[in-house]
Short mmCIF file of C-alpha atoms in Angstrom, two decimals:
data_model
loop_
_atom_site.label_atom_id
_atom_site.label_comp_id
_atom_site.label_asym_id
_atom_site.label_seq_id
_atom_site.Cartn_x
_atom_site.Cartn_y
_atom_site.Cartn_z
CA UNK A 164 -47.97 67.11 -64.41
CA UNK A 165 -49.98 69.62 -62.48
CA UNK A 166 -51.95 71.71 -65.12
CA UNK A 167 -54.42 73.48 -63.00
CA UNK A 168 -53.83 76.38 -60.52
CA UNK A 169 -56.74 76.44 -58.09
CA UNK A 170 -55.92 79.33 -55.84
CA UNK A 171 -55.25 82.84 -57.41
CA UNK A 172 -56.29 86.34 -56.85
CA UNK A 173 -57.02 89.38 -59.02
CA UNK A 174 -57.74 93.10 -58.38
CA UNK A 175 -61.20 91.94 -56.97
CA UNK A 176 -59.14 91.18 -53.98
CA UNK A 177 -57.97 94.20 -52.00
CA UNK A 178 -54.42 92.74 -51.69
CA UNK A 179 -53.87 92.41 -55.55
CA UNK A 180 -53.63 94.79 -58.44
CA UNK A 181 -53.56 92.17 -61.21
CA UNK A 182 -56.13 92.09 -63.87
CA UNK A 183 -57.97 88.96 -64.62
CA UNK A 184 -56.76 89.19 -68.15
CA UNK A 185 -53.04 89.28 -66.96
CA UNK A 186 -53.58 86.18 -64.92
CA UNK A 187 -55.17 84.38 -67.73
CA UNK A 188 -52.47 85.32 -70.10
CA UNK A 189 -49.86 84.00 -67.73
CA UNK A 190 -51.73 80.70 -67.36
CA UNK A 191 -51.70 80.30 -71.19
CA UNK A 192 -48.01 81.15 -71.39
CA UNK A 193 -47.21 78.57 -68.63
CA UNK A 194 -49.13 75.85 -70.62
CA UNK A 195 -51.75 75.36 -67.91
CA UNK A 196 -55.00 73.81 -69.03
CA UNK A 197 -57.29 75.27 -66.25
CA UNK A 198 -57.15 78.40 -64.11
CA UNK A 199 -59.48 79.02 -61.17
CA UNK A 200 -59.75 82.64 -59.85
CA UNK A 201 -60.63 82.63 -56.29
CA UNK A 202 -60.76 86.20 -55.01
CA UNK A 203 -61.13 87.13 -51.39
CA UNK A 204 -64.49 87.48 -49.71
CA UNK A 205 -63.89 88.18 -45.95
CA UNK A 206 -67.29 89.25 -44.89
CA UNK A 207 -67.05 91.31 -41.60
CA UNK A 208 -63.37 91.81 -41.85
CA UNK A 209 -62.40 93.96 -38.86
CA UNK A 210 -63.09 97.70 -39.51
CA UNK A 211 -59.94 98.74 -37.74
CA UNK A 212 -57.95 97.68 -40.83
CA UNK A 213 -59.93 99.95 -43.23
CA UNK A 214 -59.82 100.76 -46.02
CA UNK A 215 -59.01 97.15 -46.63
CA UNK A 216 -62.35 95.35 -46.73
CA UNK A 217 -61.60 92.10 -48.59
CA UNK A 218 -65.19 91.97 -50.22
CA UNK A 219 -66.18 92.36 -53.84
CA UNK A 220 -69.20 93.02 -55.85
CA UNK A 221 -70.24 89.49 -56.97
CA UNK A 222 -72.35 90.66 -59.83
CA UNK A 223 -69.37 92.49 -61.41
CA UNK A 224 -67.10 89.62 -60.59
CA UNK A 225 -69.39 87.10 -62.27
CA UNK A 226 -69.89 89.47 -65.37
CA UNK A 227 -66.14 89.98 -65.84
CA UNK A 228 -64.98 86.38 -65.43
CA UNK A 229 -67.94 84.94 -67.47
CA UNK A 230 -66.91 87.22 -70.32
CA UNK A 231 -63.30 86.22 -69.88
CA UNK A 232 -64.29 82.48 -70.09
CA UNK A 233 -65.60 83.06 -73.50
CA UNK A 234 -62.64 85.02 -74.70
CA UNK A 235 -60.14 82.22 -73.64
CA UNK A 236 -62.39 79.10 -74.27
CA UNK A 237 -60.08 77.82 -77.00
CA UNK A 238 -56.95 78.31 -74.94
CA UNK A 239 -57.84 77.87 -71.28
CA UNK A 240 -60.50 76.52 -69.08
CA UNK A 241 -61.35 79.39 -66.65
CA UNK A 242 -63.13 78.48 -63.63
CA UNK A 243 -64.86 81.00 -61.27
CA UNK A 244 -64.14 80.37 -57.40
CA UNK A 245 -63.87 82.28 -54.30
CA UNK A 246 -61.85 82.27 -51.09
CA UNK A 247 -64.18 82.74 -48.08
CA UNK A 248 -62.73 84.10 -44.90
CA UNK A 249 -64.32 82.06 -42.09
CA UNK A 250 -65.00 83.48 -38.66
CA UNK A 251 -65.71 81.57 -35.38
CA UNK A 252 -66.16 84.60 -32.97
CA UNK A 253 -69.35 83.94 -31.10
CA UNK A 254 -70.79 87.42 -32.04
CA UNK A 255 -69.96 86.98 -35.74
CA UNK A 256 -70.11 83.38 -36.69
CA UNK A 257 -73.91 82.97 -37.41
CA UNK A 258 -74.17 86.18 -39.51
CA UNK A 259 -71.12 85.22 -41.35
CA UNK A 260 -72.23 81.62 -42.03
CA UNK A 261 -75.72 82.98 -43.19
CA UNK A 262 -74.24 85.47 -45.51
CA UNK A 263 -71.84 83.00 -47.28
CA UNK A 264 -74.66 80.38 -47.61
CA UNK A 265 -76.87 82.94 -49.36
CA UNK A 266 -73.81 84.05 -51.54
CA UNK A 267 -72.91 80.60 -52.54
CA UNK A 268 -76.58 79.59 -53.21
CA UNK A 269 -77.06 82.62 -55.51
CA UNK A 270 -73.97 82.44 -57.52
CA UNK A 271 -72.69 79.51 -59.45
CA UNK A 272 -69.00 79.26 -58.13
CA UNK A 273 -67.11 76.37 -59.49
CA UNK A 274 -65.00 76.07 -56.41
CA UNK A 275 -64.99 77.46 -52.89
CA UNK A 276 -61.95 77.61 -50.56
CA UNK A 277 -62.71 78.16 -46.85
CA UNK A 278 -59.83 79.94 -44.99
CA UNK A 279 -59.04 81.35 -41.61
CA UNK A 280 -57.62 84.81 -41.91
CA UNK A 281 -58.86 86.50 -38.83
CA UNK A 282 -58.95 85.36 -35.12
CA UNK A 283 -60.55 87.17 -32.22
CA UNK A 284 -61.24 90.14 -34.50
CA UNK A 285 -57.53 90.51 -35.14
CA UNK A 286 -55.56 89.87 -38.39
CA UNK A 287 -52.37 87.99 -37.49
CA UNK A 288 -50.72 89.56 -40.44
CA UNK A 289 -50.42 92.59 -38.09
CA UNK A 290 -48.05 92.55 -34.91
CA UNK A 291 -51.12 93.41 -32.73
CA UNK A 292 -52.12 89.75 -32.72
CA UNK A 293 -48.64 88.61 -31.52
CA UNK A 294 -48.51 91.37 -28.78
CA UNK A 295 -51.28 89.41 -27.04
CA UNK A 296 -50.41 85.88 -27.90
CA UNK A 297 -47.43 83.82 -27.47
CA UNK A 298 -46.41 81.68 -30.50
CA UNK A 299 -47.99 78.58 -29.07
CA UNK A 300 -51.18 80.27 -27.92
CA UNK A 301 -51.60 82.03 -31.33
CA UNK A 302 -50.97 78.70 -33.25
CA UNK A 303 -53.37 76.67 -30.96
CA UNK A 304 -56.15 79.27 -31.29
CA UNK A 305 -55.73 79.17 -35.05
CA UNK A 306 -55.99 75.44 -35.38
CA UNK A 307 -58.90 75.45 -32.79
CA UNK A 308 -60.76 78.01 -35.08
CA UNK A 309 -60.33 75.70 -38.03
CA UNK A 310 -61.68 72.87 -36.26
CA UNK A 311 -64.72 74.87 -35.20
CA UNK A 312 -65.18 76.32 -38.55
CA UNK A 313 -65.45 73.01 -40.39
CA UNK A 314 -68.64 72.44 -38.24
CA UNK A 315 -70.05 75.86 -38.80
CA UNK A 316 -69.59 76.28 -42.58
CA UNK A 317 -70.93 73.76 -45.03
CA UNK A 318 -70.34 75.57 -48.39
CA UNK A 319 -66.68 75.15 -48.98
CA UNK A 320 -64.85 72.16 -50.74
CA UNK A 321 -61.29 72.53 -49.32
CA UNK A 322 -59.74 74.38 -46.30
CA UNK A 323 -57.02 76.59 -47.53
CA UNK A 324 -53.34 76.75 -46.34
CA UNK A 325 -53.71 74.90 -43.20
CA UNK A 326 -50.55 76.19 -41.38
CA UNK A 327 -50.99 79.66 -42.96
CA UNK A 328 -50.18 81.33 -39.62
CA UNK A 329 -46.45 80.37 -39.72
CA UNK A 330 -46.04 83.09 -42.39
CA UNK A 331 -46.60 85.88 -39.88
CA UNK A 332 -44.86 84.67 -36.74
CA UNK A 333 -42.82 87.45 -35.19
CA UNK A 334 -39.31 87.84 -36.69
CA UNK A 335 -37.43 86.55 -33.58
CA UNK A 336 -39.51 83.32 -33.86
CA UNK A 337 -38.15 82.46 -37.32
CA UNK A 338 -36.15 79.62 -35.75
CA UNK A 339 -39.33 77.99 -34.51
CA UNK A 340 -42.06 77.01 -37.02
CA UNK A 341 -40.13 78.13 -40.01
CA UNK A 342 -37.43 75.35 -39.63
CA UNK A 343 -37.65 72.22 -41.60
CA UNK A 344 -38.50 70.12 -38.50
CA UNK A 345 -41.62 72.35 -37.99
CA UNK A 346 -43.70 72.40 -34.85
CA UNK A 347 -46.02 69.69 -36.02
CA UNK A 348 -45.72 67.47 -32.98
CA UNK A 349 -47.11 70.28 -30.59
CA UNK A 350 -50.35 70.20 -32.53
CA UNK A 351 -50.53 66.74 -34.08
CA UNK A 352 -53.70 65.80 -32.12
CA UNK A 353 -55.51 68.82 -33.08
CA UNK A 354 -54.46 68.71 -36.74
CA UNK A 355 -55.53 65.08 -36.92
CA UNK A 356 -58.98 66.02 -35.71
CA UNK A 357 -59.27 68.74 -38.24
CA UNK A 358 -58.33 66.23 -41.07
CA UNK A 359 -60.63 63.57 -39.78
CA UNK A 360 -63.47 66.00 -39.81
CA UNK A 361 -62.83 67.22 -43.26
CA UNK A 362 -62.63 63.67 -44.72
CA UNK A 363 -65.82 62.58 -42.97
CA UNK A 364 -67.49 65.60 -44.42
CA UNK A 365 -66.27 64.78 -47.94
CA UNK A 366 -64.17 67.76 -48.14
CA UNK A 367 -60.36 68.13 -48.62
CA UNK A 368 -57.33 70.45 -48.30
CA UNK A 369 -55.02 72.32 -50.67
CA UNK A 370 -51.30 72.33 -51.22
CA UNK A 371 -50.66 76.07 -51.29
CA UNK A 372 -47.21 76.73 -52.82
CA UNK A 373 -46.93 80.26 -51.64
CA UNK A 374 -45.06 79.03 -48.54
CA UNK A 375 -41.92 78.44 -50.59
CA UNK A 376 -42.50 80.81 -53.53
CA UNK A 377 -43.43 83.98 -51.78
CA UNK A 378 -42.74 83.71 -47.99
CA UNK A 379 -39.39 82.13 -47.81
CA UNK A 380 -40.57 78.88 -46.01
CA UNK A 381 -38.77 75.61 -46.46
CA UNK A 382 -42.33 74.02 -47.22
CA UNK A 383 -45.52 74.73 -48.92
CA UNK A 384 -48.77 74.93 -46.92
CA UNK A 385 -49.30 72.53 -45.29
CA UNK A 386 -46.06 71.00 -44.10
CA UNK A 387 -45.19 67.49 -45.52
CA UNK A 388 -45.97 65.94 -42.13
CA UNK A 389 -49.57 67.18 -42.38
CA UNK A 390 -49.88 65.86 -45.86
CA UNK A 391 -48.52 62.39 -44.79
CA UNK A 392 -50.98 62.39 -41.92
CA UNK A 393 -53.85 63.33 -44.30
CA UNK A 394 -52.91 60.42 -46.59
CA UNK A 395 -52.70 57.91 -43.70
CA UNK A 396 -56.04 58.98 -42.46
CA UNK A 397 -57.55 58.27 -45.93
CA UNK A 398 -57.57 61.82 -47.22
CA UNK A 399 -57.82 61.87 -51.04
CA UNK A 400 -59.00 65.33 -52.08
CA UNK A 401 -56.13 67.74 -52.67
CA UNK A 402 -56.22 70.85 -54.87
CA UNK A 403 -53.08 72.57 -55.90
CA UNK A 404 -52.87 76.34 -55.83
CA UNK A 405 -50.17 79.00 -55.93
CA UNK A 406 -52.09 81.66 -54.04
CA UNK A 407 -50.70 84.07 -56.67
CA UNK A 408 -51.70 87.71 -56.30
CA UNK A 409 -49.48 88.49 -59.34
CA UNK A 410 -48.84 86.54 -62.52
CA UNK A 411 -45.29 85.87 -61.73
CA UNK A 412 -46.18 83.62 -58.81
CA UNK A 413 -48.66 81.54 -60.75
CA UNK A 414 -47.88 77.70 -60.73
CA UNK A 415 -44.80 78.33 -58.76
CA UNK A 416 -43.34 75.22 -57.25
CA UNK A 417 -45.71 73.00 -58.99
CA UNK A 418 -42.98 70.47 -60.11
CA UNK A 419 -41.60 69.88 -56.66
CA UNK A 420 -45.05 69.68 -55.27
CA UNK A 421 -45.90 66.87 -57.72
CA UNK A 422 -42.72 65.04 -56.74
CA UNK A 423 -43.66 65.43 -53.00
CA UNK A 424 -47.17 64.22 -53.43
CA UNK A 425 -46.00 61.17 -55.45
CA UNK A 426 -43.33 60.43 -52.68
CA UNK A 427 -46.14 60.48 -50.10
CA UNK A 428 -48.18 58.01 -51.97
CA UNK A 429 -50.71 60.27 -53.74
CA UNK A 430 -51.38 59.44 -57.36
CA UNK A 431 -53.69 62.25 -58.37
CA UNK A 432 -54.90 65.71 -57.56
CA UNK A 433 -58.33 67.36 -57.59
CA UNK A 434 -60.03 70.16 -59.70
CA UNK A 435 -63.65 71.29 -59.18
CA UNK A 436 -66.18 72.12 -61.78
CA UNK A 437 -69.65 73.29 -60.52
CA UNK A 438 -68.36 72.29 -57.09
CA UNK A 439 -68.03 68.67 -58.22
CA UNK A 440 -64.50 67.02 -57.80
CA UNK A 441 -62.60 65.74 -60.79
CA UNK A 442 -59.44 63.66 -60.09
CA UNK A 443 -56.44 64.04 -62.41
CA UNK A 444 -53.32 62.03 -62.54
CA UNK A 445 -50.15 63.60 -61.05
#
């Protein structure tokens, strides 16, 4: 069984109103053994989207979660993580990487997710991005940014939700990447390079169940074809996360995720403590 949720958010993230206590209570109620809270830190998030900033006070974050660890120590292992928003724009990438290196050197995060949320100073969540990009241009730019970010940022353990962008494709494109057959073949070579680079650097990927549980997709992130390719390339590190911003989504789809991973030949999943991997049986 999968008894650890390694991608969750609380009100320390600008897109969540959930208290850390509510997330911990839900984890206990579900019978989870471990919960990792990974709130958003998107340094240099575009000012045009203010007041959303996606940054938090790390001192307050650690004070709150460290106190919560003690409260729940007999019922739940609470790990402190972070989801870093990685940027590859020439004018931003050095400053962003420097900020994250200092942040992660100073604070004892158990687990760090690297994710791409912004491209060309645009958040693809908003239609503005798709007004200037075709679906294929937008997806290719997204994967190219991931490939570059793996080389720029050395502090994260797994790359988050590898085909995240399909959540936000314009409505008229629903029949495209949101179908069961996916658009994998259009980007297989690029995705393969991403996976090879992660494996070579000792890092992994996550299965993010929000695709099915929140966004109405017929697959979790990434698509099973990506997971199969990862397995065939020798990938072993896979964390499991719901990407829950509300307690009701926590651990959603974990049973079907377990069956999928077993069918693809995986026999264990990964948790992190003090940024060191621990492999647990599926």
